[in-house]
């Protein structure tokens, strides 16, 4: 048994280690060390908790057993999961944090003496407020992440689900959560506590169903943020510094990522959260649906163009992840480099289904990270490049975002692919992208469409090089 | 009059939000996915609450409703801690620099 003051100091130490873990991510070189700081912080926090409870009865064995069970499941998942499934995995993990927060809150509500919070039915007011906020946010995180997971996994359709009166209904539920928390705190009734949890689960579910697949980067970041606020709420209840610091870190981290993602789409956070984007029939597009000529080619033509180029820029998107084409792509690039062709990669902030999705896939395929550039870093280079190879991206290359104020994506930062001498566009068909609008790039004089599966086409090009 | 300890915790909370804000802005965009998986892992420090809940039973009855919820929370948080840190480690190991000898 160690004193409360000493354990508080250790919790502070682990909070600081968590800050260092995030700090490490400022560059790939320091990131691995950062992760070790995070692990160390976690070990300290868990050990100190054992020592401060000091109850090494048979319950202790069960705690270890459950840590082992959970730990081995987690480790197994971490080793088995393919990198393309990372968005689903992260969404799944968020749901677990949310549910764990709910369970801890239930536990504390049923047995407040164990946490020094008063007696059942007479819990300290401050603790009860913190606990119910933590539980509500945790429940929203849980059910919201489950929906995000199902959509990313493809079990549930990625298209937005909307119905009449959706927004008023959500607003009423959100207001009722606030009222429920108020009533719960004034009556201490356990029935209200259960109702609060049920309503929070429901709203998490309702909030995410209207949001479409390509908006998932914002949703995942937002849920990341929520899981942090839930942890912080529980941290206040338990008076635990490590948990409060971590909750604040994770909460602001998720909020910043959501902001970056919204900016990458030039849409407000509320526009994304209210959902329904891409579901509405595009009126501007359907009026001018005349058939425009498209130049299409095969792997041979593409190989010829690239062989005669001196610099090539690759623009990957979600389609590359779907086709698992990253390894084939890297092989193609290796062949290009052997022919002394300069190759770099251009990544749009919202390419893929989560922040940094493309970077991880390219890293998996052994692409050195110093060949991979962000939008601002590389956008001026398109004008000097010979070939742009667009693989699985669409809306993020659409020049309409710069030219047509009527377009739903007007103002969104896009990659200036059309400035390249020639553009190779790998796509399965001419179908519009997520925003439901036609891509002008398809019809440009210098664009060659390669209609095929991304992986197969890339392999064929490599053969022809 | 003494200051309520809640105010101290609130101060820690607010200052940590600011620390988080500046630290996360300095994270390079190419590491945003590992950032999400590692924040997942560290937010599972909620396991400390779960352990307290799990150990709340006495030697006569290890399992009561409250401790059962604690045990379940321990398992969930443990999945996240091990899964989150290991998958982050796996991802970070893949980020390599260009080989100089080419």
XYZ file of C-alpha atoms in Angstrom:
567
model
C 0.000 0.000 0.000
C 1.457 3.352 -0.969
C 0.211 6.752 0.123
C -2.320 8.666 -1.927
C 0.160 11.491 -2.465
C 2.864 9.200 -3.770
C 0.497 7.467 -6.180
C -0.768 10.851 -7.402
C 2.826 11.755 -8.254
C 3.274 8.522 -10.182
C 0.049 9.168 -12.096
C 1.441 12.577 -12.994
C 4.619 10.890 -14.265
C 2.627 8.591 -16.489
C 0.618 11.549 -17.784
C 3.882 13.266 -18.736
C 5.087 10.102 -20.463
C 1.892 10.079 -22.528
C 2.589 13.662 -23.619
C 6.072 12.555 -24.679
C 4.536 9.646 -26.593
C 2.566 12.081 -28.746
C 5.527 14.455 -28.984
C 7.569 11.639 -30.508
C 5.224 11.480 -33.458
C 6.542 14.801 -34.774
C 8.958 12.786 -36.903
C 9.224 9.118 -37.884
C 12.707 8.875 -36.322
C 11.548 9.784 -32.822
C 8.178 8.068 -33.073
C 9.298 4.589 -32.055
C 10.894 5.967 -28.897
C 7.674 7.895 -28.251
C 5.671 4.692 -28.383
C 7.972 3.168 -25.755
C 7.325 6.183 -23.501
C 3.619 5.505 -23.891
C 4.030 1.847 -22.918
C 6.149 2.834 -19.909
C 3.508 5.345 -18.812
C 0.854 2.654 -18.999
C 2.940 0.161 -16.959
C 3.519 2.795 -14.264
C -0.179 3.698 -14.084
C -1.319 0.076 -13.780
C 1.355 -0.862 -11.222
C 0.607 2.159 -9.058
C -3.093 1.324 -9.089
C -2.387 -2.172 -7.805
C -0.126 -0.820 -5.084
C -2.567 1.868 -3.993
C -5.513 -0.494 -3.708
C -3.250 -2.912 -1.886
C -5.903 -5.608 -1.921
C -4.011 -8.688 -3.021
C -6.887 -11.050 -2.292
C -8.223 -13.584 -4.748
C -9.822 -10.701 -6.696
C -6.310 -9.708 -7.700
C -5.873 -13.010 -9.560
C -9.029 -12.314 -11.537
C -7.819 -8.850 -12.484
C -4.648 -10.410 -13.882
C -6.651 -13.094 -15.680
C -8.838 -10.488 -17.375
C -5.820 -8.378 -18.326
C -4.274 -11.491 -19.855
C -7.437 -12.412 -21.764
C -7.917 -8.896 -23.121
C -4.207 -8.465 -23.745
C -3.873 -11.627 -25.789
C -6.931 -10.777 -27.873
C -5.508 -7.305 -28.474
C -2.037 -8.602 -29.336
C -3.483 -11.170 -31.713
C -5.542 -8.526 -33.512
C -2.545 -6.190 -33.715
C -0.406 -8.840 -35.432
C -3.078 -10.245 -37.733
C -4.736 -7.078 -39.000
C -3.870 -6.077 -42.581
C -2.808 -2.439 -42.971
C -5.690 -1.755 -45.353
C -8.103 -2.501 -42.493
C -6.617 0.146 -40.208
C -9.647 2.496 -40.326
C -11.979 -0.286 -39.175
C -9.551 -1.292 -36.462
C -9.263 2.229 -35.089
C -13.064 2.625 -35.127
C -13.385 -0.701 -33.318
C -10.838 0.330 -30.689
C -12.707 3.608 -30.107
C -15.860 1.666 -29.380
C -14.000 -0.368 -26.742
C -12.723 2.757 -24.968
C -16.267 4.101 -24.943
C -17.740 0.890 -23.545
C -14.989 0.587 -20.926
C -15.808 4.135 -19.783
C -19.488 3.193 -19.513
C -18.674 0.064 -17.491
C -16.420 1.942 -15.095
C -19.134 4.550 -14.609
C -21.749 1.844 -13.925
C -19.410 0.229 -11.426
C -18.801 3.525 -9.678
C -22.523 4.265 -9.630
C -23.392 0.888 -8.100
C -20.568 0.808 -5.603
C -19.407 4.377 -4.929
C -17.758 3.381 -1.622
C -14.983 1.573 -3.480
C -14.089 4.845 -5.174
C -14.589 7.086 -2.101
C -17.509 8.838 -3.719
C -20.141 8.431 -0.987
C -22.873 5.811 -0.576
C -25.278 4.379 -3.153
C -28.169 6.809 -3.504
C -26.073 9.505 -1.887
C -23.142 10.044 -4.234
C -21.250 13.314 -3.986
C -22.886 15.761 -6.382
C -19.709 16.736 -8.239
C -18.735 13.105 -8.766
C -22.202 12.227 -9.989
C -22.143 15.004 -12.580
C -18.679 13.943 -13.816
C -19.684 10.308 -13.817
C -22.868 10.822 -15.804
C -21.143 13.026 -18.373
C -18.362 10.435 -18.729
C -20.926 7.648 -19.087
C -23.039 9.520 -21.636
C -20.069 10.498 -23.800
C -18.694 6.969 -23.481
C -21.988 5.491 -24.639
C -22.156 7.867 -27.626
C -18.567 6.941 -28.512
C -19.423 3.255 -28.301
C -22.511 3.149 -30.497
C -21.170 5.779 -32.913
C -17.945 3.830 -33.391
C -19.856 0.608 -33.946
C -21.729 2.243 -36.825
C -18.499 3.711 -38.206
C -16.910 0.267 -37.950
C -19.811 -1.419 -39.777
C -19.716 1.184 -42.540
C -15.953 0.921 -42.995
C -16.038 -2.849 -42.912
C -18.700 -2.788 -45.618
C -21.201 -4.745 -43.506
C -23.380 -1.658 -43.575
C -23.763 0.408 -46.739
C -21.445 3.417 -46.838
C -24.143 5.621 -48.277
C -25.844 8.061 -45.937
C -29.099 6.961 -44.295
C -31.447 9.894 -43.955
C -35.099 10.206 -43.007
C -37.581 12.974 -42.452
C -37.325 14.797 -39.160
C -33.868 13.364 -38.487
C -32.297 16.583 -37.273
C -35.180 17.677 -35.001
C -35.225 14.161 -33.506
C -31.480 14.259 -32.795
C -31.805 17.715 -31.279
C -34.613 16.557 -28.984
C -32.569 13.556 -27.849
C -29.509 15.695 -27.155
C -31.567 18.135 -25.083
C -33.175 15.248 -23.206
C -29.696 13.942 -22.295
C -28.921 17.242 -20.603
C -32.266 17.172 -18.771
C -31.715 13.554 -17.733
C -28.298 14.396 -16.267
C -29.860 17.264 -14.338
C -32.668 15.061 -12.985
C -30.268 12.240 -12.186
C -28.114 14.548 -10.127
C -31.036 15.960 -8.186
C -32.780 12.614 -7.508
C -29.908 10.077 -7.556
C -32.402 7.634 -9.039
C -30.740 4.588 -10.582
C -33.582 4.241 -13.105
C -32.664 7.606 -14.571
C -29.057 6.459 -14.811
C -30.053 3.473 -16.968
C -32.354 5.629 -19.125
C -29.515 8.099 -19.618
C -27.258 5.294 -20.835
C -29.914 3.908 -23.195
C -30.639 7.325 -24.713
C -26.922 8.030 -25.149
C -26.402 4.734 -26.970
C -29.300 5.638 -29.233
C -28.018 9.109 -30.117
C -24.541 7.791 -30.942
C -26.169 5.462 -33.414
C -28.430 8.148 -34.919
C -25.618 10.693 -35.227
C -23.432 8.513 -37.431
C -25.907 6.792 -39.786
C -26.487 9.883 -42.010
C -22.763 10.325 -42.652
C -21.375 8.854 -45.866
C -18.312 6.668 -46.396
C -15.873 9.281 -47.657
C -16.634 11.542 -44.693
C -15.331 8.829 -42.394
C -11.994 10.618 -41.822
C -13.933 13.325 -39.971
C -16.110 10.816 -38.117
C -13.185 8.710 -36.933
C -11.328 11.794 -35.730
C -14.436 13.053 -33.979
C -15.007 9.743 -32.206
C -11.338 9.752 -31.256
C -11.961 13.091 -29.618
C -15.109 11.827 -27.836
C -13.272 8.823 -26.424
C -10.835 11.303 -24.902
C -13.536 13.454 -23.309
C -15.198 10.311 -21.914
C -11.908 9.251 -20.343
C -11.443 12.742 -18.897
C -14.952 12.647 -17.386
C -14.143 9.374 -15.645
C -10.759 10.828 -14.677
C -12.507 13.623 -12.758
C -14.727 11.088 -11.015
C -11.763 8.966 -9.963
C -9.682 12.066 -9.171
C -6.957 10.542 -11.284
C -4.397 12.889 -12.874
C -3.152 10.398 -15.476
C -6.656 9.917 -16.770
C -7.460 13.645 -16.807
C -4.249 14.501 -18.696
C -4.739 11.673 -21.165
C -8.379 12.526 -21.730
C -7.491 16.133 -22.497
C -4.662 15.090 -24.850
C -6.787 12.618 -26.773
C -9.756 14.957 -26.829
C -7.790 17.808 -28.348
C -5.920 15.479 -30.687
C -9.164 14.177 -32.171
C -10.583 17.679 -32.420
C -7.527 18.929 -34.329
C -7.656 15.981 -36.717
C -11.350 16.622 -37.406
C -10.500 20.254 -38.119
C -7.702 19.297 -40.534
C -10.010 16.848 -42.322
C -12.828 19.395 -42.660
C -10.375 21.937 -44.000
C -9.148 19.374 -46.519
C -12.710 19.219 -47.849
C -13.481 22.928 -47.429
C -16.571 22.034 -45.425
C -17.626 23.112 -41.980
C -17.658 20.592 -39.171
C -21.433 20.939 -38.847
C -21.934 20.373 -42.545
C -20.148 17.031 -42.197
C -21.832 16.041 -38.948
C -25.332 16.822 -40.149
C -24.591 14.334 -42.891
C -26.413 13.455 -46.065
C -23.567 14.696 -48.309
C -23.448 12.873 -51.626
C -26.893 11.360 -51.089
C -28.776 14.290 -52.578
C -29.236 14.014 -56.320
C -26.846 16.455 -57.954
C -28.904 18.912 -59.929
C -25.978 20.707 -61.519
C -24.435 17.537 -62.915
C -27.512 15.931 -64.429
C -28.446 18.958 -66.545
C -25.296 18.738 -68.643
C -25.001 15.016 -69.042
C -23.970 15.140 -72.687
C -21.441 12.521 -73.717
C -18.015 14.042 -73.891
C -15.165 12.291 -75.634
C -12.682 10.459 -73.479
C -9.306 9.109 -74.476
C -8.726 5.669 -73.116
C -5.636 3.548 -73.346
C -4.057 0.313 -72.200
C -1.043 -0.652 -70.126
C 1.207 -0.467 -73.154
C 0.358 3.186 -73.841
C 0.828 4.037 -70.192
C 4.203 2.311 -70.073
C 5.301 4.174 -73.194
C 4.332 7.550 -71.710
C 6.114 6.862 -68.463
C 9.260 5.470 -70.100
C 9.687 8.744 -71.943
C 9.049 10.874 -68.876
C 11.755 12.276 -66.661
C 9.538 12.846 -63.647
C 6.362 11.127 -62.499
C 4.040 12.067 -59.627
C 1.800 9.399 -58.166
C -1.564 10.377 -56.676
C -3.014 7.529 -54.590
C -6.539 7.435 -53.186
C -9.018 5.138 -51.505
C -9.273 2.997 -54.661
C -5.666 1.943 -54.159
C -6.530 0.671 -50.689
C -9.577 -1.201 -51.981
C -7.574 -2.863 -54.753
C -4.632 -3.494 -52.368
C -2.455 -2.077 -55.121
C 0.267 -0.508 -52.951
C 2.815 -3.294 -53.428
C 2.240 -3.512 -57.174
C 2.591 0.270 -57.296
C 5.932 0.221 -55.512
C 7.224 -2.438 -57.935
C 6.216 -0.231 -60.827
C 8.007 2.714 -59.239
C 11.143 0.606 -58.689
C 11.209 -0.179 -62.394
C 10.750 3.500 -63.228
C 13.590 4.459 -60.935
C 15.868 1.942 -62.626
C 15.233 3.930 -65.800
C 16.361 7.105 -63.997
C 12.896 8.558 -63.760
C 12.230 10.756 -60.751
C 9.155 9.594 -58.823
C 7.329 11.224 -55.937
C 3.966 10.691 -54.256
C 1.317 13.355 -53.637
C -1.140 12.785 -50.796
C -4.295 14.806 -50.303
C -5.277 15.323 -46.626
C -8.578 13.454 -47.046
C -7.346 10.674 -49.339
C -8.543 7.363 -47.929
C -10.839 6.683 -45.022
C -8.841 8.086 -42.128
C -6.133 10.681 -41.519
C -2.790 9.388 -42.802
C -4.339 6.268 -44.358
C -2.348 6.465 -47.621
C 0.936 7.137 -45.826
C 0.599 3.935 -43.823
C -0.160 1.864 -46.912
C 2.815 3.291 -48.801
C 5.024 2.724 -45.775
C 3.813 -0.867 -45.696
C 4.890 -1.256 -49.313
C 8.385 -0.029 -48.315
C 8.029 3.380 -49.932
C 10.524 5.662 -48.147
C 8.623 8.404 -46.335
C 10.815 11.152 -47.763
C 9.406 10.460 -51.228
C 5.858 11.081 -49.990
C 4.608 14.676 -49.931
C 1.588 16.549 -48.619
C -0.608 18.702 -50.815
C 1.071 22.060 -50.043
C 4.552 20.644 -50.438
C 4.069 19.182 -53.887
C 1.266 21.091 -55.578
C 3.619 23.434 -57.451
C 5.600 20.518 -58.844
C 2.787 19.239 -61.053
C 3.461 21.976 -63.603
C 7.030 20.687 -64.044
C 6.221 16.975 -64.016
C 5.765 14.902 -67.158
C 3.256 12.338 -65.980
C 0.736 12.255 -63.124
C -0.388 8.730 -62.281
C -3.742 8.921 -60.476
C -4.561 5.624 -58.835
C -7.803 5.319 -56.905
C -8.271 9.050 -56.288
C -10.996 11.139 -57.912
C -12.653 14.142 -56.258
C -9.357 15.373 -54.813
C -8.027 15.927 -58.345
C -11.133 17.572 -59.795
C -10.272 20.992 -61.297
C -13.966 21.962 -60.935
C -13.196 22.792 -57.313
C -11.173 25.738 -58.603
C -13.339 26.850 -61.521
C -17.040 26.247 -60.899
C -18.605 28.154 -57.965
C -21.800 26.069 -58.428
C -20.025 22.822 -57.688
C -20.561 21.210 -54.271
C -16.810 20.821 -53.910
C -15.986 24.392 -54.949
C -13.194 25.802 -52.791
C -11.892 22.420 -51.686
C -8.108 22.311 -51.971
C -7.266 19.941 -54.839
C -4.103 18.553 -56.339
C -3.216 20.451 -59.552
C -2.936 17.240 -61.529
C -4.180 18.831 -64.765
C -1.039 20.978 -64.957
C 1.059 17.907 -65.725
C 2.081 17.314 -69.355
C 0.031 14.138 -69.328
C -2.268 12.470 -66.839
C -2.806 8.730 -66.464
C -6.036 8.028 -64.631
C -6.572 4.462 -63.392
C -10.250 3.901 -62.713
C -12.743 1.117 -63.240
C -15.341 3.288 -64.994
C -16.301 6.882 -65.649
C -18.658 6.905 -62.674
C -18.521 10.038 -60.552
C -16.750 10.066 -57.199
C -18.154 10.411 -53.740
C -19.325 13.996 -54.187
C -21.538 12.763 -57.043
C -20.015 15.090 -59.606
C -18.248 14.501 -62.873
C -14.492 14.970 -62.933
C -13.462 17.421 -65.682
C -10.048 15.835 -65.683
C -11.431 12.780 -67.535
C -12.127 14.867 -70.631
C -8.925 16.903 -70.813
C -6.821 16.696 -73.929
C -3.811 15.380 -72.038
C -5.628 12.760 -69.966
C -5.444 9.078 -70.764
C -8.000 6.932 -68.947
C -6.905 3.427 -67.986
C -10.078 1.458 -67.316
C -9.083 -1.461 -65.119
C -8.627 -2.696 -61.604
C -5.851 -0.609 -60.052
C -3.709 -3.560 -59.034
C -3.987 -5.408 -62.338
C -3.272 -2.277 -64.381
C -0.206 -1.416 -62.302
C 1.170 -4.928 -62.738
C 0.553 -4.823 -66.477
C 2.329 -1.492 -66.808
C 5.326 -2.882 -64.951
C 5.484 -5.787 -67.408
C 5.437 -3.369 -70.325
C 8.102 -1.055 -68.979
C -11.262 29.664 2.604
C -9.668 26.599 1.073
C -9.721 25.965 -2.644
C -11.771 22.984 -3.717
C -9.455 20.230 -5.079
C -11.772 20.118 -8.076
C -10.318 23.457 -9.163
C -6.831 21.948 -9.217
C -8.014 19.055 -11.356
C -9.789 21.475 -13.631
C -6.550 23.458 -13.977
C -4.656 20.294 -14.922
C -7.376 19.480 -17.439
C -7.375 22.890 -19.117
C -3.582 23.101 -19.252
C -3.415 19.580 -20.708
C -5.801 20.608 -23.469
C -3.358 23.351 -24.389
C -0.394 20.981 -24.213
C -2.326 18.540 -26.402
C -3.177 21.292 -28.863
C 0.437 22.303 -29.440
C 1.853 18.793 -29.359
C -0.666 17.444 -31.861
C -0.164 20.317 -34.304
C 3.505 19.368 -34.431
C 2.688 15.781 -35.412
C 3.667 15.218 -39.033
C 0.613 14.473 -41.236
C 2.134 11.237 -42.497
C 1.902 9.874 -38.941
C -1.744 10.743 -38.362
C -2.847 7.109 -38.449
C -0.298 6.026 -35.807
C -1.389 9.111 -33.834
C -4.939 7.786 -33.738
C -3.912 4.287 -32.733
C -1.591 5.507 -29.994
C -4.183 7.909 -28.574
C -6.482 4.912 -28.521
C -3.958 2.976 -26.489
C -3.259 5.736 -23.988
C -6.909 6.634 -23.446
C -7.289 3.058 -22.212
C -5.476 4.171 -19.077
C -9.104 4.131 -17.969
C -8.105 0.610 -16.920
C -7.006 2.131 -13.586
C -10.671 2.813 -12.827
C -11.589 -0.658 -13.982
C -9.000 -2.243 -11.675
C -10.313 -0.321 -8.679
C -13.812 -1.488 -9.592
C -12.677 -5.078 -10.081
C -10.969 -5.174 -6.697
C -13.925 -3.624 -4.905
C -15.355 -6.970 -3.807
C -14.227 -8.440 -0.485
C -12.741 -11.877 0.067
C -16.202 -13.388 0.736
C -17.648 -12.229 -2.534
C -15.206 -11.355 -5.267
C -18.014 -11.055 -7.738
C -20.746 -8.513 -7.218
C -22.499 -6.516 -9.920
C -20.078 -3.657 -9.554
C -16.919 -5.756 -9.737
C -18.233 -7.756 -12.704
C -18.575 -4.532 -14.663
C -15.066 -3.722 -13.500
C -13.711 -7.022 -14.802
C -15.413 -6.546 -18.155
C -13.967 -3.039 -18.411
C -10.522 -4.449 -17.582
C -10.751 -6.913 -20.466
C -11.932 -4.232 -22.928
C -9.260 -1.751 -21.892
C -6.588 -4.465 -22.045
C -7.547 -5.312 -25.639
C -7.039 -1.662 -26.473
C -3.797 -1.209 -24.585
C -2.057 -4.224 -26.068
C -3.709 -3.892 -29.473
C -3.154 -0.141 -29.672
C 0.510 -0.049 -28.680
C 1.448 -3.131 -30.709
C -0.274 -2.026 -33.887
C 1.330 1.417 -33.515
C 4.708 -0.254 -33.085
C 4.044 -2.338 -36.190
C 3.103 0.700 -38.250
C 5.999 2.850 -37.066
C 8.473 0.086 -37.890
C 7.429 0.407 -41.534
C 8.349 4.083 -41.908
C 11.782 4.036 -43.469
C 14.014 6.649 -45.013
C 15.379 6.431 -48.506
C 18.477 4.250 -48.685
C 21.542 6.422 -49.228
C 23.516 3.791 -51.163
C 21.540 4.013 -54.371
